[in-house]
GROMACS .gro file of C-alpha atoms in nm:
model
  188
    1ASN     CA    1  -0.016   3.628   0.769
    2ALA     CA    2   0.146   3.336   0.948
    3PHE     CA    3   0.450   3.172   0.791
    4VAL     CA    4   0.491   2.794   0.803
    5ASP     CA    5   0.830   2.627   0.786
    6LEU     CA    6   0.770   2.266   0.886
    7TYR     CA    7   1.028   1.993   0.840
    8LEU     CA    8   0.951   1.651   0.985
    9VAL     CA    9   1.219   1.384   0.950
   10HIS     CA   10   1.110   1.038   1.060
   11ASP     CA   11   0.904   1.182   1.345
   12SER     CA   12   0.690   0.957   1.562
   13ILE     CA   13   0.371   1.062   1.736
   14ALA     CA   14   0.181   0.837   1.976
   15VAL     CA   15  -0.182   0.793   1.872
   16GLN     CA   16  -0.274   0.851   2.239
   17ASP     CA   17  -0.121   1.200   2.206
   18VAL     CA   18  -0.323   1.266   1.891
   19ILE     CA   19  -0.641   1.168   2.079
   20MET     CA   20  -0.546   1.400   2.365
   21ILE     CA   21  -0.498   1.693   2.124
   22MET     CA   22  -0.802   1.606   1.908
   23PRO     CA   23  -1.057   1.428   2.131
   24ALA     CA   24  -1.313   1.430   1.848
   25MET     CA   25  -1.101   1.160   1.679
   26GLN     CA   26  -1.119   0.922   1.976
   27ALA     CA   27  -1.388   0.694   1.830
   28GLN     CA   28  -1.195   0.645   1.504
   29LEU     CA   29  -0.855   0.603   1.669
   30LYS     CA   30  -0.955   0.398   1.975
   31LYS     CA   31  -0.849   0.066   1.821
   32TYR     CA   32  -0.511   0.220   1.736
   33GLU     CA   33  -0.443   0.406   2.061
   34ARG     CA   34  -0.132   0.195   2.129
   35ASN     CA   35   0.006   0.262   1.779
   36VAL     CA   36   0.262   0.520   1.680
   37LEU     CA   37   0.217   0.746   1.377
   38HIS     CA   38   0.526   0.786   1.161
   39VAL     CA   39   0.542   1.117   0.977
   40ASN     CA   40   0.787   1.252   0.724
   41GLY     CA   41   0.733   1.576   0.543
   42LYS     CA   42   0.798   1.933   0.458
   43ALA     CA   43   0.569   2.233   0.424
   44LYS     CA   44   0.678   2.590   0.368
   45GLY     CA   45   0.516   2.922   0.290
   46TYR     CA   46   0.262   3.166   0.416
   47VAL     CA   47  -0.068   3.009   0.519
   48LYS     CA   48  -0.224   3.169   0.211
   49ASN     CA   49   0.026   2.985  -0.014
   50ILE     CA   50   0.171   2.666   0.135
   51SER     CA   51   0.401   2.439  -0.062
   52ILE     CA   52   0.416   2.073   0.042
   53PRO     CA   53   0.704   1.910  -0.148
   54ASN     CA   54   0.651   1.582   0.037
   55PHE     CA   55   0.429   1.440   0.310
   56GLU     CA   56   0.428   1.077   0.425
   57ALA     CA   57   0.235   0.915   0.709
   58SER     CA   58   0.190   0.560   0.834
   59GLY     CA   59   0.118   0.378   1.157
   60ILE     CA   60  -0.259   0.327   1.150
   61GLY     CA   61  -0.271  -0.046   1.076
   62ASN     CA   62  -0.160  -0.114   0.719
   63THR     CA   63  -0.248   0.234   0.593
   64ALA     CA   64   0.020   0.457   0.444
   65LEU     CA   65  -0.006   0.791   0.264
   66GLN     CA   66   0.233   0.987   0.045
   67LEU     CA   67   0.145   1.315  -0.129
   68ASN     CA   68   0.279   1.650  -0.243
   69GLY     CA   69   0.127   1.973  -0.363
   70ASN     CA   70   0.041   2.333  -0.300
   71ILE     CA   71  -0.257   2.502  -0.134
   72GLN     CA   72  -0.342   2.866  -0.196
   73GLY     CA   73  -0.606   3.069  -0.014
   74LEU     CA   74  -0.609   2.920   0.332
   75PRO     CA   75  -0.734   2.954   0.599
   76ASP     CA   76  -1.066   2.957   0.409
   77GLY     CA   77  -1.070   2.595   0.294
   78ALA     CA   78  -1.397   2.640   0.104
   79LYS     CA   79  -1.241   2.902  -0.126
   80ALA     CA   80  -0.883   2.769  -0.134
   81TYR     CA   81  -0.718   2.638  -0.449
   82TYR     CA   82  -0.568   2.290  -0.410
   83ASN     CA   83  -0.307   2.130  -0.634
   84ILE     CA   84  -0.254   1.793  -0.467
   85ASN     CA   85  -0.076   1.489  -0.611
   86LEU     CA   86  -0.163   1.168  -0.426
   87LYS     CA   87   0.148   0.961  -0.490
   88LYS     CA   88   0.030   0.667  -0.283
   89LEU     CA   89  -0.247   0.566  -0.048
   90VAL     CA   90  -0.255   0.203   0.059
   91THR     CA   91  -0.504   0.069   0.307
   92SER     CA   92  -0.699  -0.240   0.402
   93ARG     CA   93  -1.058  -0.340   0.468
   94ARG     CA   94  -0.979  -0.374   0.837
   95ASP     CA   95  -0.832  -0.024   0.861
   96ILE     CA   96  -1.128   0.133   0.681
   97GLN     CA   97  -1.378  -0.054   0.899
   98ASN     CA   98  -1.192   0.045   1.216
   99PHE     CA   99  -1.148   0.408   1.116
  100ALA     CA  100  -1.486   0.484   0.958
  101PRO     CA  101  -1.746   0.636   1.188
  102PRO     CA  102  -2.019   0.390   1.295
  103LYS     CA  103  -2.298   0.323   1.041
  104THR     CA  104  -2.112   0.492   0.750
  105ILE     CA  105  -2.048   0.167   0.564
  106PRO     CA  106  -2.372  -0.017   0.480
  107ASP     CA  107  -2.397  -0.375   0.604
  108SER     CA  108  -2.461  -0.483   0.242
  109ILE     CA  109  -2.116  -0.363   0.125
  110ARG     CA  110  -1.792  -0.561   0.160
  111ILE     CA  111  -1.477  -0.356   0.116
  112PRO     CA  112  -1.193  -0.526  -0.075
  113GLU     CA  113  -0.918  -0.671   0.145
  114ASN     CA  114  -0.646  -0.439   0.008
  115ILE     CA  115  -0.668  -0.106  -0.175
  116SER     CA  116  -0.395   0.101  -0.336
  117MET     CA  117  -0.461   0.443  -0.491
  118THR     CA  118  -0.289   0.724  -0.673
  119GLY     CA  119  -0.449   1.042  -0.800
  120SER     CA  120  -0.467   1.417  -0.817
  121PHE     CA  121  -0.695   1.707  -0.737
  122LYS     CA  122  -0.651   2.050  -0.891
  123GLY     CA  123  -0.892   2.335  -0.823
  124THR     CA  124  -1.140   2.455  -0.565
  125GLN     CA  125  -1.426   2.265  -0.403
  126ASN     CA  126  -1.664   2.394  -0.672
  127ASP     CA  127  -1.438   2.407  -0.979
  128PHE     CA  128  -1.186   2.124  -1.016
  129ALA     CA  129  -1.028   1.843  -1.214
  130ALA     CA  130  -0.955   1.515  -1.037
  131LEU     CA  131  -0.810   1.173  -1.113
  132LEU     CA  132  -0.827   0.854  -0.908
  133ASP     CA  133  -0.659   0.527  -1.000
  134ALA     CA  134  -0.757   0.252  -0.753
  135LYS     CA  135  -0.626  -0.102  -0.756
  136THR     CA  136  -0.793  -0.352  -0.521
  137THR     CA  137  -0.789  -0.723  -0.452
  138ASN     CA  138  -1.133  -0.731  -0.618
  139GLY     CA  139  -1.076  -0.524  -0.931
  140ASN     CA  140  -0.958  -0.184  -1.045
  141LEU     CA  141  -1.114   0.154  -1.108
  142LEU     CA  142  -0.987   0.457  -1.299
  143VAL     CA  143  -1.194   0.775  -1.271
  144SER     CA  144  -1.120   1.119  -1.411
  145GLY     CA  145  -1.357   1.406  -1.380
  146SER     CA  146  -1.410   1.774  -1.359
  147MET     CA  147  -1.668   2.013  -1.226
  148LYS     CA  148  -1.713   2.373  -1.333
  149ASN     CA  149  -1.870   2.633  -1.105
  150LYS     CA  150  -2.053   2.359  -0.912
  151THR     CA  151  -2.300   2.334  -1.200
  152SER     CA  152  -2.151   2.121  -1.479
  153TYR     CA  153  -1.956   1.798  -1.466
  154ASP     CA  154  -1.764   1.564  -1.695
  155VAL     CA  155  -1.669   1.217  -1.565
  156LYS     CA  156  -1.497   0.922  -1.732
  157ALA     CA  157  -1.465   0.588  -1.555
  158THR     CA  158  -1.302   0.259  -1.644
  159VAL     CA  159  -1.401  -0.039  -1.432
  160ASP     CA  160  -1.166  -0.333  -1.479
  161ASN     CA  161  -1.265  -0.678  -1.357
  162VAL     CA  162  -1.443  -0.548  -1.044
  163ASP     CA  163  -1.605  -0.833  -0.853
  164VAL     CA  164  -1.939  -0.662  -0.792
  165GLY     CA  165  -2.082  -0.981  -0.641
  166TYR     CA  166  -1.810  -0.982  -0.376
  167VAL     CA  167  -1.851  -0.612  -0.295
  168THR     CA  168  -2.231  -0.637  -0.271
  169MET     CA  169  -2.222  -0.979  -0.100
  170GLN     CA  170  -2.414  -1.136  -0.390
  171GLU     CA  171  -2.152  -1.372  -0.533
  172LYS     CA  172  -2.412  -1.628  -0.645
  173SER     CA  173  -2.598  -1.385  -0.871
  174ILE     CA  174  -2.344  -1.120  -0.976
  175GLY     CA  175  -1.992  -1.166  -1.110
  176LYS     CA  176  -1.706  -0.951  -1.227
  177VAL     CA  177  -1.771  -0.638  -1.432
  178SER     CA  178  -1.555  -0.445  -1.677
  179LEU     CA  179  -1.685  -0.134  -1.847
  180GLU     CA  180  -1.612   0.217  -1.962
  181ALA     CA  181  -1.859   0.495  -1.887
  182THR     CA  182  -1.885   0.869  -1.935
  183ALA     CA  183  -2.123   1.120  -1.784
  184LYS     CA  184  -2.147   1.482  -1.886
  185GLY     CA  185  -2.409   1.723  -1.770
  186SER     CA  186  -2.520   2.001  -1.543
  187GLY     CA  187  -2.719   2.026  -1.223
  188PHE     CA  188  -2.755   1.765  -0.954
   0.00000   0.00000   0.00000
């Protein structure tokens, strides 16, 4: 059982160094290879029970992340229990387009210029409760949901003034949409 006691205070890591350590990330990070990642954070505990009181990262374009939480059951990520609080994730269309692997974003989709999110995830990959509150330059989305034993789900979504025409590049025929929806069921 390895023990982790990590304390990063305003550390800086060159993206070129990240690429050298993780060459599989080269395609996503190539446009940022001259950037510097800024990391702040703390993690402590045995690998099987790690506490993360704070983690912050920025330096990839306009993207910044702040979270805290606890993870139990590592190193088996598929069976681990996650209690993660996403305090802030801000990003931009440009960052997402630059970072996403090729062909993952359909040509018929336009990502909003700016996106800001908060949320939480509590549970395992197959049994969890999650919340996502996204604010964008083209409307807002609030989604809460849960899944039990990978067989049943319960989702509630509020779409507030989302410019579906902009996102789908069909401004002339589709406008802004606001709605509330629920889905409850089992099986996929």
